[in-house]
Short mmCIF file of C-alpha atoms and ligand atoms in Angstrom, two decimals:
data_model
loop_
_atom_site.label_atom_id
_atom_site.label_comp_id
_atom_site.label_asym_id
_atom_site.label_seq_id
_atom_site.Cartn_x
_atom_site.Cartn_y
_atom_site.Cartn_z
CA MET A 1 -136.15 131.25 -54.10
CA LEU A 2 -137.31 129.79 -57.38
CA PHE A 3 -140.57 130.58 -59.16
CA LYS A 4 -142.07 128.91 -62.20
CA ILE A 5 -144.87 131.13 -63.44
CA PRO A 6 -147.26 130.27 -66.28
CA ARG A 7 -148.10 133.10 -68.72
CA LEU A 8 -146.10 135.70 -66.75
CA TYR A 9 -148.18 138.82 -67.13
CA ASP A 10 -147.43 142.50 -66.60
CA SER A 11 -150.99 143.81 -66.30
CA HIS A 12 -150.24 147.54 -66.63
CA VAL A 13 -147.63 148.76 -69.13
CA HIS A 14 -147.00 151.58 -71.60
CA PHE A 15 -145.77 149.36 -74.38
CA ILE A 16 -144.28 151.61 -77.00
CA ALA A 17 -142.88 154.05 -74.48
CA THR A 18 -140.97 151.08 -72.98
CA GLY A 19 -139.37 150.40 -76.37
CA GLU A 20 -138.65 154.04 -77.03
CA PHE A 21 -137.15 154.44 -73.59
CA ALA A 22 -134.93 151.34 -73.91
CA SER A 23 -133.53 152.34 -77.33
CA GLY A 24 -133.56 156.08 -76.86
CA LEU A 25 -130.91 158.57 -75.65
CA ARG A 26 -130.63 158.50 -71.84
CA LEU A 27 -129.51 161.57 -69.91
CA GLU A 28 -129.38 160.32 -66.30
CA SER A 29 -125.57 160.56 -66.19
CA ILE A 30 -125.34 163.99 -67.83
CA THR A 31 -124.46 166.61 -65.18
CA SER A 32 -122.28 169.18 -67.02
CA LEU A 33 -121.46 170.92 -70.27
CA GLN A 34 -118.47 168.53 -70.59
CA ASP A 35 -120.86 165.51 -70.37
CA LEU A 36 -123.04 167.09 -73.09
CA GLN A 37 -120.00 167.44 -75.36
CA ASN A 38 -119.07 163.79 -74.82
CA LEU A 39 -122.58 162.55 -75.52
CA ASP A 40 -122.78 159.71 -78.05
CA ARG A 41 -125.38 160.93 -80.51
CA THR A 42 -124.80 158.51 -83.31
CA LYS A 43 -127.65 155.98 -82.88
CA PRO A 44 -130.57 156.38 -85.25
CA GLY A 45 -132.97 155.60 -82.37
CA TYR A 46 -132.00 158.93 -80.81
CA TYR A 47 -133.58 160.92 -83.61
CA ARG A 48 -137.09 161.76 -84.69
CA GLN A 49 -136.48 162.99 -88.21
CA HIS A 50 -133.71 165.55 -87.67
CA TRP A 51 -134.57 166.17 -84.01
CA LEU A 52 -132.35 164.79 -81.30
CA VAL A 53 -134.59 163.54 -78.44
CA GLY A 54 -133.45 162.34 -75.04
CA PHE A 55 -134.87 161.53 -71.61
CA GLY A 56 -133.90 161.53 -68.01
CA TRP A 57 -131.98 164.68 -67.03
CA ASP A 58 -132.23 165.82 -63.41
CA GLU A 59 -130.94 169.30 -62.51
CA ARG A 60 -130.61 168.24 -58.86
CA GLN A 61 -127.60 166.11 -59.95
CA TRP A 62 -125.96 169.12 -61.56
CA PRO A 63 -123.59 171.48 -59.75
CA ALA A 64 -125.36 174.71 -58.61
CA HIS A 65 -123.21 176.97 -60.82
CA GLU A 66 -123.93 174.95 -63.99
CA GLN A 67 -127.64 174.19 -64.58
CA PRO A 68 -129.56 173.04 -67.67
CA HIS A 69 -130.15 176.08 -69.89
CA LYS A 70 -130.63 176.54 -73.63
CA ASP A 71 -127.24 178.28 -73.90
CA LEU A 72 -125.49 175.01 -72.97
CA LEU A 73 -127.37 173.11 -75.64
CA ASP A 74 -126.67 175.83 -78.19
CA LYS A 75 -122.94 175.49 -77.57
CA VAL A 76 -122.96 171.77 -78.33
CA PHE A 77 -125.80 171.62 -80.84
CA PRO A 78 -125.87 174.92 -82.76
CA ASP A 79 -127.54 173.47 -85.86
CA ILE A 80 -130.00 170.70 -85.03
CA PRO A 81 -133.17 170.92 -82.88
CA VAL A 82 -132.67 169.24 -79.48
CA TYR A 83 -135.48 168.15 -77.11
CA PHE A 84 -134.51 166.61 -73.74
CA ALA A 85 -137.30 165.50 -71.35
CA ARG A 86 -136.70 165.60 -67.58
CA MET A 87 -136.68 162.36 -65.57
CA ASP A 88 -140.20 162.92 -64.19
CA GLY A 89 -141.76 163.67 -67.64
CA HIS A 90 -143.06 167.05 -66.37
CA SER A 91 -140.55 169.39 -68.09
CA SER A 92 -138.33 169.62 -71.08
CA TRP A 93 -135.11 171.35 -72.14
CA LEU A 94 -134.80 172.73 -75.64
CA ASN A 95 -132.12 174.54 -77.62
CA THR A 96 -132.69 177.75 -79.66
CA THR A 97 -133.08 175.87 -82.93
CA ALA A 98 -135.81 173.67 -81.41
CA LEU A 99 -137.66 176.64 -79.94
CA LYS A 100 -137.51 178.39 -83.27
CA GLU A 101 -138.83 175.34 -85.16
CA MET A 102 -141.73 175.07 -82.75
CA GLY A 103 -142.39 178.82 -82.83
CA LEU A 104 -141.87 179.04 -79.03
CA GLU A 105 -140.14 181.64 -76.92
CA SER A 106 -138.37 180.85 -73.68
CA ALA A 107 -135.56 182.71 -71.94
CA THR A 108 -134.11 179.52 -70.40
CA GLY A 109 -135.18 176.82 -72.84
CA ILE A 110 -136.89 174.96 -69.98
CA LEU A 111 -140.63 174.24 -70.58
CA THR A 112 -142.83 172.91 -67.81
CA GLU A 113 -146.20 171.14 -67.51
CA LYS A 114 -148.65 172.28 -70.26
CA ASP A 115 -145.97 174.00 -72.33
CA HIS A 116 -143.86 170.86 -72.04
CA LEU A 117 -146.69 168.56 -73.06
CA ARG A 118 -147.64 170.76 -76.02
CA ALA A 119 -144.06 170.68 -77.22
CA TRP A 120 -143.96 166.90 -76.71
CA ASP A 121 -147.08 166.51 -78.86
CA HIS A 122 -145.45 168.57 -81.65
CA LEU A 123 -142.29 166.50 -81.89
CA PRO A 124 -141.89 164.87 -85.29
CA SER A 125 -143.06 161.25 -85.25
CA PHE A 126 -140.84 158.23 -85.57
CA SER A 127 -140.41 156.76 -89.02
CA LYS A 128 -142.14 153.41 -89.76
CA SER A 129 -138.87 151.50 -89.45
CA GLN A 130 -138.13 153.22 -86.12
CA GLN A 131 -141.64 152.34 -84.86
CA ARG A 132 -141.07 148.75 -85.81
CA ALA A 133 -137.65 148.76 -84.07
CA ASN A 134 -139.26 150.21 -80.92
CA ILE A 135 -141.94 147.49 -80.92
CA LEU A 136 -139.26 144.76 -81.18
CA GLN A 137 -137.21 146.49 -78.50
CA ALA A 138 -140.22 146.60 -76.18
CA CYS A 139 -140.77 142.88 -76.75
CA ARG A 140 -137.10 142.15 -75.94
CA THR A 141 -137.28 144.34 -72.81
CA PHE A 142 -140.33 142.53 -71.44
CA ASN A 143 -139.01 139.06 -72.45
CA ALA A 144 -135.64 139.81 -70.76
CA ALA A 145 -137.54 140.58 -67.58
CA GLY A 146 -139.32 137.19 -67.96
CA PHE A 147 -142.72 138.39 -69.26
CA THR A 148 -144.69 136.65 -72.02
CA HIS A 149 -147.97 138.60 -71.56
CA VAL A 150 -148.55 142.36 -71.23
CA ARG A 151 -151.55 144.63 -71.02
CA ASP A 152 -150.88 148.00 -72.72
CA LEU A 153 -152.83 151.07 -71.64
CA SER A 154 -151.59 153.43 -74.42
CA CYS A 155 -152.53 152.08 -77.82
CA THR A 156 -152.88 154.33 -80.90
CA GLU A 157 -154.14 153.59 -84.36
CA SER A 158 -150.59 153.57 -85.81
CA LEU A 159 -149.29 151.31 -83.00
CA TRP A 160 -152.13 148.79 -83.57
CA ASN A 161 -151.49 148.68 -87.34
CA MET A 162 -147.80 148.18 -86.83
CA LEU A 163 -148.40 145.48 -84.22
CA CYS A 164 -150.62 143.62 -86.68
CA GLU A 165 -147.77 143.75 -89.25
CA VAL A 166 -145.23 142.49 -86.71
CA ALA A 167 -147.64 139.74 -85.57
CA ASP A 168 -148.38 138.66 -89.15
CA ALA A 169 -144.62 138.47 -89.87
CA GLY A 170 -144.33 136.07 -86.90
CA ASP A 171 -142.05 138.44 -85.00
CA LEU A 172 -144.12 139.05 -81.85
CA THR A 173 -142.61 137.41 -78.80
CA LEU A 174 -145.34 138.70 -76.43
CA ALA A 175 -149.06 138.22 -76.11
CA ILE A 176 -150.42 141.77 -76.00
CA GLU A 177 -153.71 143.29 -74.85
CA GLU A 178 -154.39 146.84 -76.07
CA ASN A 179 -156.47 149.69 -74.64
CA PHE A 180 -157.13 153.11 -76.14
CA THR A 181 -156.87 156.16 -73.93
CA SER A 182 -159.62 158.80 -74.11
CA HIS A 183 -158.48 162.15 -72.67
CA ASP A 184 -161.83 163.97 -72.86
CA MET A 185 -165.26 163.97 -74.54
CA ASN A 186 -163.70 165.38 -77.73
CA ASP A 187 -161.78 162.18 -78.47
CA PHE A 188 -164.03 159.55 -76.92
CA GLU A 189 -166.08 158.73 -80.02
CA ARG A 190 -162.93 158.30 -82.12
CA MET A 191 -161.32 156.07 -79.42
CA LEU A 192 -164.47 153.93 -79.08
CA THR A 193 -164.64 153.44 -82.85
CA LEU A 194 -160.96 152.47 -82.87
CA ALA A 195 -161.44 149.98 -80.09
CA VAL A 196 -164.53 148.44 -81.82
CA GLU A 197 -162.76 148.25 -85.18
CA THR A 198 -159.51 146.75 -83.79
CA LYS A 199 -161.54 144.17 -81.89
CA LYS A 200 -162.55 142.77 -85.28
CA GLN A 201 -158.90 142.55 -86.30
CA GLU A 202 -157.60 140.59 -83.36
CA ARG A 203 -154.78 138.09 -83.88
CA PRO A 204 -153.86 135.06 -81.78
CA LEU A 205 -151.23 137.15 -79.92
CA LEU A 206 -152.98 140.51 -80.08
CA ARG A 207 -156.24 141.47 -78.39
CA SER A 208 -158.16 144.77 -78.27
CA LYS A 209 -159.76 145.22 -74.87
CA GLY A 210 -161.31 148.67 -74.60
CA ILE A 211 -161.12 152.23 -73.35
CA LYS A 212 -158.90 153.73 -70.64
CA VAL A 213 -159.39 157.12 -68.93
CA PHE A 214 -157.48 159.02 -66.26
CA TYR A 215 -159.86 160.03 -63.44
CA ASP A 216 -157.26 161.41 -61.03
CA GLY A 217 -153.55 162.24 -60.80
CA SER A 218 -150.70 160.78 -58.74
CA LEU A 219 -149.66 160.61 -55.08
CA GLY A 220 -146.18 161.94 -55.90
CA SER A 221 -147.56 165.22 -57.28
CA GLU A 222 -150.45 165.22 -54.72
CA THR A 223 -153.06 165.14 -57.44
CA ALA A 224 -154.54 161.73 -56.75
CA LEU A 225 -158.11 162.26 -55.32
CA LEU A 226 -158.26 161.54 -51.58
CA SER A 227 -161.14 161.65 -49.07
CA ARG A 228 -158.78 163.51 -46.62
CA PRO A 229 -156.31 166.30 -47.28
CA TYR A 230 -152.69 165.52 -48.09
CA ASN A 231 -150.19 165.94 -45.24
CA GLY A 232 -152.88 166.58 -42.60
CA GLU A 233 -155.86 168.91 -42.38
CA ARG A 234 -154.08 172.22 -42.86
CA SER A 235 -152.98 171.69 -46.48
CA GLY A 236 -156.64 171.58 -47.62
CA ASN A 237 -155.50 169.82 -50.79
CA GLN A 238 -157.38 166.55 -51.60
CA GLY A 239 -156.20 166.22 -55.17
CA ARG A 240 -157.96 166.55 -58.50
CA ILE A 241 -160.62 165.10 -60.73
CA LEU A 242 -159.90 165.05 -64.47
CA TRP A 243 -163.39 164.08 -65.71
CA ASP A 244 -166.93 165.08 -64.99
CA LEU A 245 -168.58 162.08 -63.29
CA ALA A 246 -171.70 162.41 -65.51
CA ASP A 247 -169.47 162.02 -68.54
CA ILE A 248 -167.79 158.99 -67.01
CA GLU A 249 -171.21 157.43 -66.44
CA MET A 250 -172.15 158.00 -70.08
CA ILE A 251 -168.92 156.69 -71.57
CA MET A 252 -168.79 153.68 -69.26
CA LYS A 253 -172.28 152.74 -70.47
CA ARG A 254 -171.32 153.28 -74.11
CA THR A 255 -168.09 151.24 -73.74
CA TRP A 256 -169.89 148.33 -72.04
CA ALA A 257 -172.68 148.46 -74.59
CA ALA A 258 -170.01 147.99 -77.31
CA GLY A 259 -168.85 144.84 -75.48
CA LEU A 260 -165.56 146.44 -74.40
CA GLU A 261 -163.79 146.83 -71.06
CA PHE A 262 -163.67 150.14 -69.29
CA SER A 263 -160.41 150.88 -67.44
CA VAL A 264 -159.93 153.85 -65.12
CA HIS A 265 -156.74 155.30 -63.65
CA THR A 266 -157.80 155.67 -59.98
CA ILE A 267 -155.01 156.14 -57.42
CA GLY A 268 -156.75 157.93 -54.56
CA ASP A 269 -159.50 156.29 -52.36
CA GLU A 270 -162.05 158.89 -53.33
CA ALA A 271 -161.37 158.49 -57.04
CA ALA A 272 -161.94 154.70 -56.79
CA HIS A 273 -165.07 155.30 -54.73
CA HIS A 274 -166.59 157.58 -57.37
CA ILE A 275 -165.88 155.13 -60.13
CA VAL A 276 -167.22 152.08 -58.27
CA GLN A 277 -170.33 154.03 -57.22
CA THR A 278 -170.90 154.99 -60.86
CA ALA A 279 -170.44 151.35 -62.04
CA ARG A 280 -172.99 150.31 -59.38
CA LYS A 281 -175.42 152.92 -60.55
CA ILE A 282 -175.37 151.85 -64.23
CA SER A 283 -175.34 148.18 -63.25
CA ALA A 284 -178.58 148.76 -61.36
CA GLN A 285 -180.01 150.17 -64.59
CA GLY A 286 -179.08 146.92 -66.40
CA ALA A 287 -175.68 147.80 -67.90
CA VAL A 288 -173.21 144.92 -67.89
CA GLY A 289 -169.46 145.06 -68.50
CA ARG A 290 -165.95 144.81 -67.14
CA LEU A 291 -164.43 147.53 -65.04
CA ASN A 292 -160.66 147.68 -64.47
CA LEU A 293 -159.27 149.89 -61.68
CA GLU A 294 -155.76 150.89 -62.57
CA HIS A 295 -153.38 151.23 -59.61
CA ALA A 296 -156.14 151.26 -56.94
CA GLN A 297 -153.41 152.29 -54.44
CA ILE A 298 -155.81 153.34 -51.68
CA LEU A 299 -159.23 151.71 -51.17
CA ARG A 300 -161.56 152.17 -48.21
CA PRO A 301 -163.26 149.01 -46.92
CA GLU A 302 -166.72 150.20 -48.04
CA THR A 303 -165.47 150.68 -51.60
CA ILE A 304 -164.15 147.16 -51.67
CA GLN A 305 -167.51 145.87 -50.41
CA MET A 306 -169.27 147.76 -53.17
CA MET A 307 -167.11 146.04 -55.81
CA LYS A 308 -168.42 142.61 -54.96
CA PRO A 309 -171.43 142.42 -57.36
CA LEU A 310 -169.43 144.05 -60.20
CA HIS A 311 -167.14 142.51 -62.82
CA VAL A 312 -164.17 144.38 -61.51
CA ARG A 313 -160.41 143.70 -61.52
CA CYS A 314 -157.79 145.80 -59.74
CA HIS A 315 -154.43 146.19 -61.53
CA MET A 316 -151.87 146.90 -58.89
CA GLN A 317 -148.10 147.57 -58.93
CA PRO A 318 -146.40 146.53 -55.69
CA CYS A 319 -143.12 147.98 -57.04
CA HIS A 320 -144.65 151.51 -56.71
CA TRP A 321 -144.50 150.91 -52.98
CA LEU A 322 -140.68 150.50 -53.24
CA SER A 323 -140.44 153.98 -54.78
CA ASP A 324 -143.14 155.70 -52.68
CA ARG A 325 -142.52 154.23 -49.26
CA VAL A 326 -140.35 157.06 -47.98
CA TRP A 327 -143.16 159.61 -47.99
CA LEU A 328 -146.35 157.51 -48.01
CA MET A 329 -147.16 157.70 -44.30
CA GLU A 330 -146.48 161.42 -44.05
CA LYS A 331 -148.61 162.28 -47.09
CA LEU A 332 -151.56 159.98 -46.29
CA ARG A 333 -151.79 160.12 -42.48
CA GLU A 334 -155.20 158.63 -41.45
CA LEU A 335 -155.64 157.05 -44.93
CA TYR A 336 -152.40 155.06 -44.54
CA PRO A 337 -154.21 151.92 -43.31
CA TYR A 338 -155.93 151.69 -46.70
CA VAL A 339 -152.87 151.95 -48.90
CA PHE A 340 -151.80 149.04 -51.17
CA PRO A 341 -154.79 146.88 -50.14
CA TRP A 342 -153.87 143.68 -51.97
CA GLU A 343 -154.74 141.52 -48.97
CA ALA A 344 -158.07 143.22 -48.32
CA LEU A 345 -159.00 142.67 -51.99
CA ARG A 346 -157.94 139.06 -51.81
CA LEU A 347 -160.09 138.45 -48.69
CA ALA A 348 -163.03 140.12 -50.43
CA GLN A 349 -162.35 137.81 -53.47
CA ILE A 350 -161.99 140.75 -55.82
CA PRO A 351 -159.71 139.63 -58.75
CA ILE A 352 -156.35 141.38 -58.82
CA SER A 353 -153.49 141.39 -61.29
CA PHE A 354 -149.95 142.65 -60.69
CA GLY A 355 -147.83 144.71 -63.02
CA CYS A 356 -145.11 147.37 -63.04
CA ASP A 357 -146.30 150.48 -65.04
CA SER A 358 -143.22 150.27 -67.31
CA PRO A 359 -141.39 152.49 -68.18
CA VAL A 360 -142.36 154.45 -65.02
CA GLU A 361 -140.93 151.48 -63.05
CA PRO A 362 -138.89 148.75 -64.71
CA SER A 363 -140.99 145.67 -65.60
CA SER A 364 -139.90 143.15 -62.96
CA PHE A 365 -141.60 140.19 -61.27
CA TRP A 366 -138.82 140.16 -58.66
CA ARG A 367 -139.31 143.83 -57.57
CA ASN A 368 -143.01 143.07 -56.97
CA TYR A 369 -142.02 140.02 -54.98
CA LEU A 370 -139.62 142.08 -52.85
CA ALA A 371 -142.29 144.78 -52.32
CA LEU A 372 -144.65 142.13 -51.00
CA GLU A 373 -141.97 140.69 -48.74
CA GLU A 374 -140.82 144.04 -47.29
CA SER A 375 -144.04 146.04 -47.11
CA PRO A 376 -145.45 144.30 -43.97
CA GLN A 377 -142.62 146.00 -42.05
CA ALA A 378 -144.24 149.28 -43.02
CA ARG A 379 -147.58 148.11 -41.65
CA ILE A 380 -148.96 147.15 -45.11
CA ARG A 381 -151.09 144.06 -44.53
CA LYS A 382 -149.24 140.91 -45.68
CA PHE A 383 -150.45 139.40 -48.94
CA ASN A 384 -151.37 135.76 -48.24
CA GLY A 385 -152.25 134.91 -51.86
CA ASP A 386 -150.00 133.26 -54.44
CA ILE A 387 -147.91 135.78 -56.32
CA THR A 388 -147.50 133.35 -59.25
CA VAL A 389 -151.32 133.35 -59.65
CA VAL A 390 -151.82 137.11 -59.57
CA HIS A 391 -148.84 137.56 -61.93
CA ALA A 392 -150.16 135.01 -64.50
CA HIS A 393 -152.48 136.03 -67.32
CA PRO A 394 -155.95 134.93 -66.09
CA ASP A 395 -157.04 133.53 -69.47
CA LYS A 396 -155.43 130.08 -69.92
CA THR A 397 -156.42 130.12 -73.63
CA PHE A 398 -154.46 133.25 -74.51
CA ALA A 399 -150.97 132.16 -75.79
CA PRO A 400 -151.33 129.13 -73.49
CA ASP A 401 -147.97 127.46 -73.93
CA CYS A 402 -145.85 130.00 -72.02
CA HIS A 403 -143.97 129.90 -68.75
CA SER A 404 -141.03 131.58 -67.06
CA VAL A 405 -138.58 130.48 -64.44
CA ILE A 406 -137.11 133.14 -62.15
CA GLU A 407 -134.65 132.30 -59.39
CA ASP A 408 -133.47 134.92 -56.84
CA GLY A 409 -134.22 137.76 -59.24
CA VAL A 410 -132.52 136.09 -62.24
CA VAL A 411 -134.58 135.12 -65.26
CA LYS A 412 -133.51 131.51 -65.96
CA GLU A 413 -135.94 130.44 -68.63
CA VAL A 414 -138.70 131.89 -70.76
CA VAL A 415 -140.83 129.72 -73.01
CA PHE A 416 -143.11 131.61 -75.40
CA ASN A 417 -145.65 129.76 -77.56
CA GLY A 418 -143.89 126.47 -76.86
CA LYS A 419 -140.51 127.83 -77.91
CA ARG A 420 -137.68 128.59 -75.47
CA ILE A 421 -136.64 132.20 -76.07
CA ILE A 422 -134.46 132.62 -72.94
ZN1 ZN B 1 -149.60 153.75 -66.27
#
């Protein structure tokens, strides 16, 4: 099977994390003290200042008698601070030197959830040359997977400035759209200002699109907001909301009034319903703007109908189905018919774009193709649209002279800005 795709687009990525992940220290194969002792720790990309940072350990792969603990790290790394994040990004493993430097106490060296995130935020930042290297690595990673266009959901001021430098030096091999994440009302004004200011600094290969917020959680951790309880009635858990809806209404209006796009992480059906309802409400008051629903993994038919008069686009990742399929039916029960509704959206003529959520899933056109091929066997309605259309950047004027050829999962050719790069 051979595809030639114009402007091959991954419409939902975490750009710099993809570069950091690709050039960083990986711990997937570490399952013992012996492995730790043999670890190659020489690459400069593994360090943030004097801290050794790695990702991907999984205690379930370790023997029961030997489990991740700060004592093991202390044996191998007595002098430098070590910070190792777990494969799911929900916990971390630190040695005594690291705990001391952060002023933390922990009997095991394992930090989870909030403690883990706080520690992550306090890690020293990368140097400028490392940031630049991570940007170039991210470009190479996406190019190698065939992509010429990406939409990043996690921009920061320093990333934007560095991207402008790399673009001006002529070293960007991707057309990039950027969005700034607002976590709560405390940072919204700052993010909006950043989005407005960066919009004025756009480059031919670099665009600033708007604001992104997380409205709910994930299906895996049962925090995505559903209209029915997870795993049947008895659990009582329907997930979580991370924003007050009145605040969402206000910041959606503000973002649209600034001429920017508003993007919302909505995985559960009820989360998407709240957001679409809110967009309808402010539209009726005269507000106009673009709404992006990120993931949109479960949508009820009435929510899709309500999208019709709005400027809305759903950014979906079929590859998530490959990872989630084993438990989807059991978790969702009566909501299962509404999961991964790409065909329902197509029939309703709601624009959709496909992506991969890298580095959560590897950026891969082929995995999305396989997910579309295989999912009808799991009673997901077959997508009758053209995958090369929903995987192409919709704007034909944005880095127009780009195409990719992919045959049976192998990237055969990538042309970026008229130049063959693969
Ligand atoms: Zn994401």
